[in-house]
PDB file of C-alpha atoms in Angstrom:
ATOM      1  CA  UNK A 541      61.724  36.241 -19.755  1.00  0.00           C
ATOM      2  CA  UNK A 542      59.361  38.637 -22.045  1.00  0.00           C
ATOM      3  CA  UNK A 543      56.706  36.188 -22.571  1.00  0.00           C
ATOM      4  CA  UNK A 544      56.313  35.739 -18.178  1.00  0.00           C
ATOM      5  CA  UNK A 545      55.935  39.249 -17.885  1.00  0.00           C
ATOM      6  CA  UNK A 546      53.240  39.985 -20.787  1.00  0.00           C
ATOM      7  CA  UNK A 547      51.499  36.928 -18.989  1.00  0.00           C
ATOM      8  CA  UNK A 548      51.742  38.567 -15.408  1.00  0.00           C
ATOM      9  CA  UNK A 549      50.377  42.196 -17.140  1.00  0.00           C
ATOM     10  CA  UNK A 550      47.251  40.184 -18.340  1.00  0.00           C
ATOM     11  CA  UNK A 551      46.987  38.927 -15.077  1.00  0.00           C
ATOM     12  CA  UNK A 552      47.076  42.036 -13.151  1.00  0.00           C
ATOM     13  CA  UNK A 553      44.792  43.208 -16.039  1.00  0.00           C
ATOM     14  CA  UNK A 554      42.151  40.787 -15.467  1.00  0.00           C
ATOM     15  CA  UNK A 555      41.615  41.209 -11.712  1.00  0.00           C
ATOM     16  CA  UNK A 556      41.903  44.787 -11.888  1.00  0.00           C
ATOM     17  CA  UNK A 557      38.509  44.385 -13.661  1.00  0.00           C
ATOM     18  CA  UNK A 558      36.779  42.142 -11.848  1.00  0.00           C
ATOM     19  CA  UNK A 559      34.550  43.737  -9.143  1.00  0.00           C
ATOM     20  CA  UNK A 560      35.545  41.766  -6.157  1.00  0.00           C
ATOM     21  CA  UNK A 561      39.002  42.575  -4.669  1.00  0.00           C
ATOM     22  CA  UNK A 562      39.478  40.480  -1.914  1.00  0.00           C
ATOM     23  CA  UNK A 563      38.678  36.928  -0.574  1.00  0.00           C
ATOM     24  CA  UNK A 564      36.132  36.725   1.503  1.00  0.00           C
ATOM     25  CA  UNK A 565      36.733  35.308   5.191  1.00  0.00           C
ATOM     26  CA  UNK A 566      36.054  31.947   4.733  1.00  0.00           C
ATOM     27  CA  UNK A 567      38.983  30.883   2.026  1.00  0.00           C
ATOM     28  CA  UNK A 568      41.571  32.334   4.043  1.00  0.00           C
ATOM     29  CA  UNK A 569      39.622  29.860   7.393  1.00  0.00           C
ATOM     30  CA  UNK A 570      40.096  26.985   4.443  1.00  0.00           C
ATOM     31  CA  UNK A 571      43.361  27.822   3.981  1.00  0.00           C
ATOM     32  CA  UNK A 572      44.287  27.216   6.905  1.00  0.00           C
ATOM     33  CA  UNK A 573      43.035  24.402   7.635  1.00  0.00           C
ATOM     34  CA  UNK A 574      44.414  22.712   4.859  1.00  0.00           C
ATOM     35  CA  UNK A 575      47.335  24.147   5.639  1.00  0.00           C
ATOM     36  CA  UNK A 576      46.961  22.914   9.210  1.00  0.00           C
ATOM     37  CA  UNK A 577      45.882  19.642   8.182  1.00  0.00           C
ATOM     38  CA  UNK A 578      49.133  19.250   5.831  1.00  0.00           C
ATOM     39  CA  UNK A 579      51.415  20.247   8.829  1.00  0.00           C
ATOM     40  CA  UNK A 580      49.580  17.808  11.457  1.00  0.00           C
ATOM     41  CA  UNK A 581      50.188  14.743   8.757  1.00  0.00           C
ATOM     42  CA  UNK A 582      53.725  15.457   7.753  1.00  0.00           C
ATOM     43  CA  UNK A 583      54.720  15.396  11.793  1.00  0.00           C
ATOM     44  CA  UNK A 584      52.703  12.646  11.949  1.00  0.00           C
ATOM     45  CA  UNK A 585      54.376  10.717   8.948  1.00  0.00           C
ATOM     46  CA  UNK A 586      58.308  11.441  10.740  1.00  0.00           C
ATOM     47  CA  UNK A 587      57.015  10.483  13.868  1.00  0.00           C
ATOM     48  CA  UNK A 588      56.494   7.320  12.598  1.00  0.00           C
ATOM     49  CA  UNK A 589      59.635   6.814  10.693  1.00  0.00           C
ATOM     50  CA  UNK A 590      61.612   8.321  13.878  1.00  0.00           C
ATOM     51  CA  UNK A 591      59.937   5.309  15.662  1.00  0.00           C
ATOM     52  CA  UNK A 592      60.358   2.905  12.785  1.00  0.00           C
ATOM     53  CA  UNK A 593      64.700   4.031  12.687  1.00  0.00           C
ATOM     54  CA  UNK A 594      64.539   3.872  16.624  1.00  0.00           C
ATOM     55  CA  UNK A 595      63.334   0.255  16.892  1.00  0.00           C
ATOM     56  CA  UNK A 596      64.265  -1.657  13.799  1.00  0.00           C
ATOM     57  CA  UNK A 597      61.229  -2.373  12.233  1.00  0.00           C
ATOM     58  CA  UNK A 598      61.013  -4.496   9.285  1.00  0.00           C
ATOM     59  CA  UNK A 599      58.315  -2.892   7.086  1.00  0.00           C
ATOM     60  CA  UNK A 600      56.188  -4.238   4.934  1.00  0.00           C
ATOM     61  CA  UNK A 601      55.648  -3.165   1.802  1.00  0.00           C
ATOM     62  CA  UNK A 602      51.971  -3.835   1.688  1.00  0.00           C
ATOM     63  CA  UNK A 603      51.725  -0.571   3.762  1.00  0.00           C
ATOM     64  CA  UNK A 604      51.580   2.844   2.243  1.00  0.00           C
ATOM     65  CA  UNK A 605      52.067   5.278   5.083  1.00  0.00           C
ATOM     66  CA  UNK A 606      52.585   8.469   2.854  1.00  0.00           C
ATOM     67  CA  UNK A 607      48.721   8.217   1.322  1.00  0.00           C
ATOM     68  CA  UNK A 608      47.353   6.615   4.071  1.00  0.00           C
ATOM     69  CA  UNK A 609      48.373   8.882   6.496  1.00  0.00           C
ATOM     70  CA  UNK A 610      46.087  11.583   4.619  1.00  0.00           C
ATOM     71  CA  UNK A 611      42.532   9.250   5.072  1.00  0.00           C
ATOM     72  CA  UNK A 612      42.878   7.150   8.121  1.00  0.00           C
ATOM     73  CA  UNK A 613      43.842   7.148  11.381  1.00  0.00           C
ATOM     74  CA  UNK A 614      46.786   4.913  12.791  1.00  0.00           C
ATOM     75  CA  UNK A 615      47.295   3.940  15.725  1.00  0.00           C
ATOM     76  CA  UNK A 616      50.873   1.499  16.648  1.00  0.00           C
ATOM     77  CA  UNK A 617      51.071  -0.047  20.546  1.00  0.00           C
ATOM     78  CA  UNK A 618      53.347  -1.709  22.048  1.00  0.00           C
ATOM     79  CA  UNK A 619      53.835  -5.332  22.228  1.00  0.00           C
ATOM     80  CA  UNK A 620      52.007  -5.301  24.966  1.00  0.00           C
ATOM     81  CA  UNK A 621      49.432  -2.974  23.679  1.00  0.00           C
ATOM     82  CA  UNK A 622      49.103   0.012  24.871  1.00  0.00           C
ATOM     83  CA  UNK A 623      49.173   2.877  22.526  1.00  0.00           C
ATOM     84  CA  UNK A 624      52.382   4.641  21.866  1.00  0.00           C
ATOM     85  CA  UNK A 625      51.495   6.558  19.080  1.00  0.00           C
ATOM     86  CA  UNK A 626      48.148   7.667  16.757  1.00  0.00           C
ATOM     87  CA  UNK A 627      47.864  10.134  14.196  1.00  0.00           C
ATOM     88  CA  UNK A 628      46.324  13.576  14.155  1.00  0.00           C
ATOM     89  CA  UNK A 629      43.214  12.342  12.296  1.00  0.00           C
ATOM     90  CA  UNK A 630      41.523  10.923  14.866  1.00  0.00           C
ATOM     91  CA  UNK A 631      39.780  13.183  16.881  1.00  0.00           C
ATOM     92  CA  UNK A 632      37.626  14.050  13.252  1.00  0.00           C
ATOM     93  CA  UNK A 633      36.864   9.935  13.727  1.00  0.00           C
ATOM     94  CA  UNK A 634      36.384   9.396  17.180  1.00  0.00           C
ATOM     95  CA  UNK A 635      37.000  12.987  19.185  1.00  0.00           C
ATOM     96  CA  UNK A 636      39.727  11.774  21.362  1.00  0.00           C
ATOM     97  CA  UNK A 637      42.592  13.985  20.762  1.00  0.00           C
ATOM     98  CA  UNK A 638      46.355  12.128  20.822  1.00  0.00           C
ATOM     99  CA  UNK A 639      46.843  12.647  24.105  1.00  0.00           C
ATOM    100  CA  UNK A 640      43.707  11.410  25.154  1.00  0.00           C
ATOM    101  CA  UNK A 641      44.861   8.010  24.146  1.00  0.00           C
ATOM    102  CA  UNK A 642      48.621   7.937  24.700  1.00  0.00           C
ATOM    103  CA  UNK A 643      49.229   4.905  27.032  1.00  0.00           C
ATOM    104  CA  UNK A 644      45.984   3.305  26.782  1.00  0.00           C
ATOM    105  CA  UNK A 645      44.833   0.271  25.524  1.00  0.00           C
ATOM    106  CA  UNK A 646      42.437   0.256  22.416  1.00  0.00           C
ATOM    107  CA  UNK A 647      39.604  -1.564  24.147  1.00  0.00           C
ATOM    108  CA  UNK A 648      39.416   2.109  25.066  1.00  0.00           C
ATOM    109  CA  UNK A 649      37.301   2.568  22.096  1.00  0.00           C
ATOM    110  CA  UNK A 650      34.535  -0.522  22.253  1.00  0.00           C
ATOM    111  CA  UNK A 651      31.786  -0.956  24.767  1.00  0.00           C
ATOM    112  CA  UNK A 652      28.868  -2.892  25.219  1.00  0.00           C
ATOM    113  CA  UNK A 653      27.866  -2.957  21.588  1.00  0.00           C
ATOM    114  CA  UNK A 654      31.242  -3.713  20.249  1.00  0.00           C
ATOM    115  CA  UNK A 655      31.063  -7.577  19.448  1.00  0.00           C
ATOM    116  CA  UNK A 656      32.453 -10.034  21.543  1.00  0.00           C
ATOM    117  CA  UNK A 657      33.303 -12.543  18.704  1.00  0.00           C
ATOM    118  CA  UNK A 658      35.127 -10.242  16.712  1.00  0.00           C
ATOM    119  CA  UNK A 659      37.282  -8.329  19.197  1.00  0.00           C
ATOM    120  CA  UNK A 660      38.367 -12.594  20.327  1.00  0.00           C
ATOM    121  CA  UNK A 661      39.396 -13.024  16.812  1.00  0.00           C
ATOM    122  CA  UNK A 662      41.139  -9.964  17.135  1.00  0.00           C
ATOM    123  CA  UNK A 663      43.073 -10.864  20.369  1.00  0.00           C
ATOM    124  CA  UNK A 664      43.359 -14.354  18.295  1.00  0.00           C
ATOM    125  CA  UNK A 665      45.239 -12.916  15.448  1.00  0.00           C
ATOM    126  CA  UNK A 666      47.365 -11.057  17.970  1.00  0.00           C
ATOM    127  CA  UNK A 667      48.115 -13.795  20.046  1.00  0.00           C
ATOM    128  CA  UNK A 668      49.544 -15.262  16.983  1.00  0.00           C
ATOM    129  CA  UNK A 669      51.028 -12.701  15.419  1.00  0.00           C
ATOM    130  CA  UNK A 670      49.133 -12.337  12.457  1.00  0.00           C
ATOM    131  CA  UNK A 671      47.090  -9.464  10.583  1.00  0.00           C
ATOM    132  CA  UNK A 672      43.718  -9.325  10.968  1.00  0.00           C
ATOM    133  CA  UNK A 673      41.134  -6.695   9.155  1.00  0.00           C
ATOM    134  CA  UNK A 674      38.319  -6.650  10.598  1.00  0.00           C
ATOM    135  CA  UNK A 675      34.936  -4.330  11.380  1.00  0.00           C
ATOM    136  CA  UNK A 676      34.204  -3.210  15.040  1.00  0.00           C
ATOM    137  CA  UNK A 677      31.775  -1.184  16.512  1.00  0.00           C
ATOM    138  CA  UNK A 678      33.411   1.295  18.876  1.00  0.00           C
ATOM    139  CA  UNK A 679      32.536   4.637  20.583  1.00  0.00           C
ATOM    140  CA  UNK A 680      33.307   8.077  20.608  1.00  0.00           C
ATOM    141  CA  UNK A 681      34.400   9.860  22.557  1.00  0.00           C
ATOM    142  CA  UNK A 682      30.757  11.722  23.187  1.00  0.00           C
ATOM    143  CA  UNK A 683      29.090   8.492  23.349  1.00  0.00           C
ATOM    144  CA  UNK A 684      27.864   7.775  19.847  1.00  0.00           C
ATOM    145  CA  UNK A 685      28.979   4.041  18.206  1.00  0.00           C
ATOM    146  CA  UNK A 686      30.749   4.072  14.861  1.00  0.00           C
ATOM    147  CA  UNK A 687      31.231   1.092  12.360  1.00  0.00           C
ATOM    148  CA  UNK A 688      35.178   1.470  12.056  1.00  0.00           C
ATOM    149  CA  UNK A 689      37.208  -1.025  10.011  1.00  0.00           C
ATOM    150  CA  UNK A 690      40.707  -2.080  11.205  1.00  0.00           C
ATOM    151  CA  UNK A 691      43.430  -3.221   9.684  1.00  0.00           C
ATOM    152  CA  UNK A 692      45.692  -4.807  12.003  1.00  0.00           C
ATOM    153  CA  UNK A 693      49.264  -5.992  11.580  1.00  0.00           C
ATOM    154  CA  UNK A 694      52.449  -7.041  14.012  1.00  0.00           C
ATOM    155  CA  UNK A 695      56.028  -5.234  13.265  1.00  0.00           C
ATOM    156  CA  UNK A 696      58.771  -7.075  13.925  1.00  0.00           C
ATOM    157  CA  UNK A 697      62.349  -5.532  14.291  1.00  0.00           C
ATOM    158  CA  UNK A 698      65.225  -6.879  12.169  1.00  0.00           C
ATOM    159  CA  UNK A 699      65.963  -9.536  14.159  1.00  0.00           C
ATOM    160  CA  UNK A 700      62.352 -11.175  13.935  1.00  0.00           C
ATOM    161  CA  UNK A 701      61.273  -9.885  17.182  1.00  0.00           C
ATOM    162  CA  UNK A 702      57.707  -8.153  17.534  1.00  0.00           C
ATOM    163  CA  UNK A 703      58.064  -4.881  18.834  1.00  0.00           C
ATOM    164  CA  UNK A 704      54.728  -3.368  18.207  1.00  0.00           C
ATOM    165  CA  UNK A 705      51.303  -3.393  16.308  1.00  0.00           C
ATOM    166  CA  UNK A 706      49.946  -1.209  13.633  1.00  0.00           C
ATOM    167  CA  UNK A 707      46.389  -0.531  13.188  1.00  0.00           C
ATOM    168  CA  UNK A 708      45.295   1.427  10.145  1.00  0.00           C
ATOM    169  CA  UNK A 709      41.829   2.488  10.526  1.00  0.00           C
ATOM    170  CA  UNK A 710      38.626   4.575   9.202  1.00  0.00           C
ATOM    171  CA  UNK A 711      34.701   4.555  10.043  1.00  0.00           C
ATOM    172  CA  UNK A 712      33.306   2.098   7.970  1.00  0.00           C
TER     173      UNK A 712
END
């Protein structure tokens, strides 16, 4: 216990000798943004877990959602391909807020330059309930085009019935 007190006293002594006594304002903004990001990732993860339990998903061991949720956008659709979940970091990738995409089709991100051959390959994989990995040209909310790497997987419940699709997306 004595060592800890000496350590604290040494820190106080060191800091009292510094010319700068406070943190720059931008550092608190940085800290706030970091905490906000952690909180939103935690909420996204909890929402996904609740959805998995409610729908009795049989999850793949290939998905490391805990690590992925911080670096990639996760989109979940129902079996009819209506978006029912999108991770908060979608806004960083394409400018859309979660509330703007819920209830819509992932085709909302496609446009004139989106490769129809790649779109058809994705549709065939979805129809045959197979996983896929494709890079597509999508549109941001502001109209800019970006390459998006999509890893999509069908999700089945414990009875083996298709319930949802999950996609892990990142700018390519």
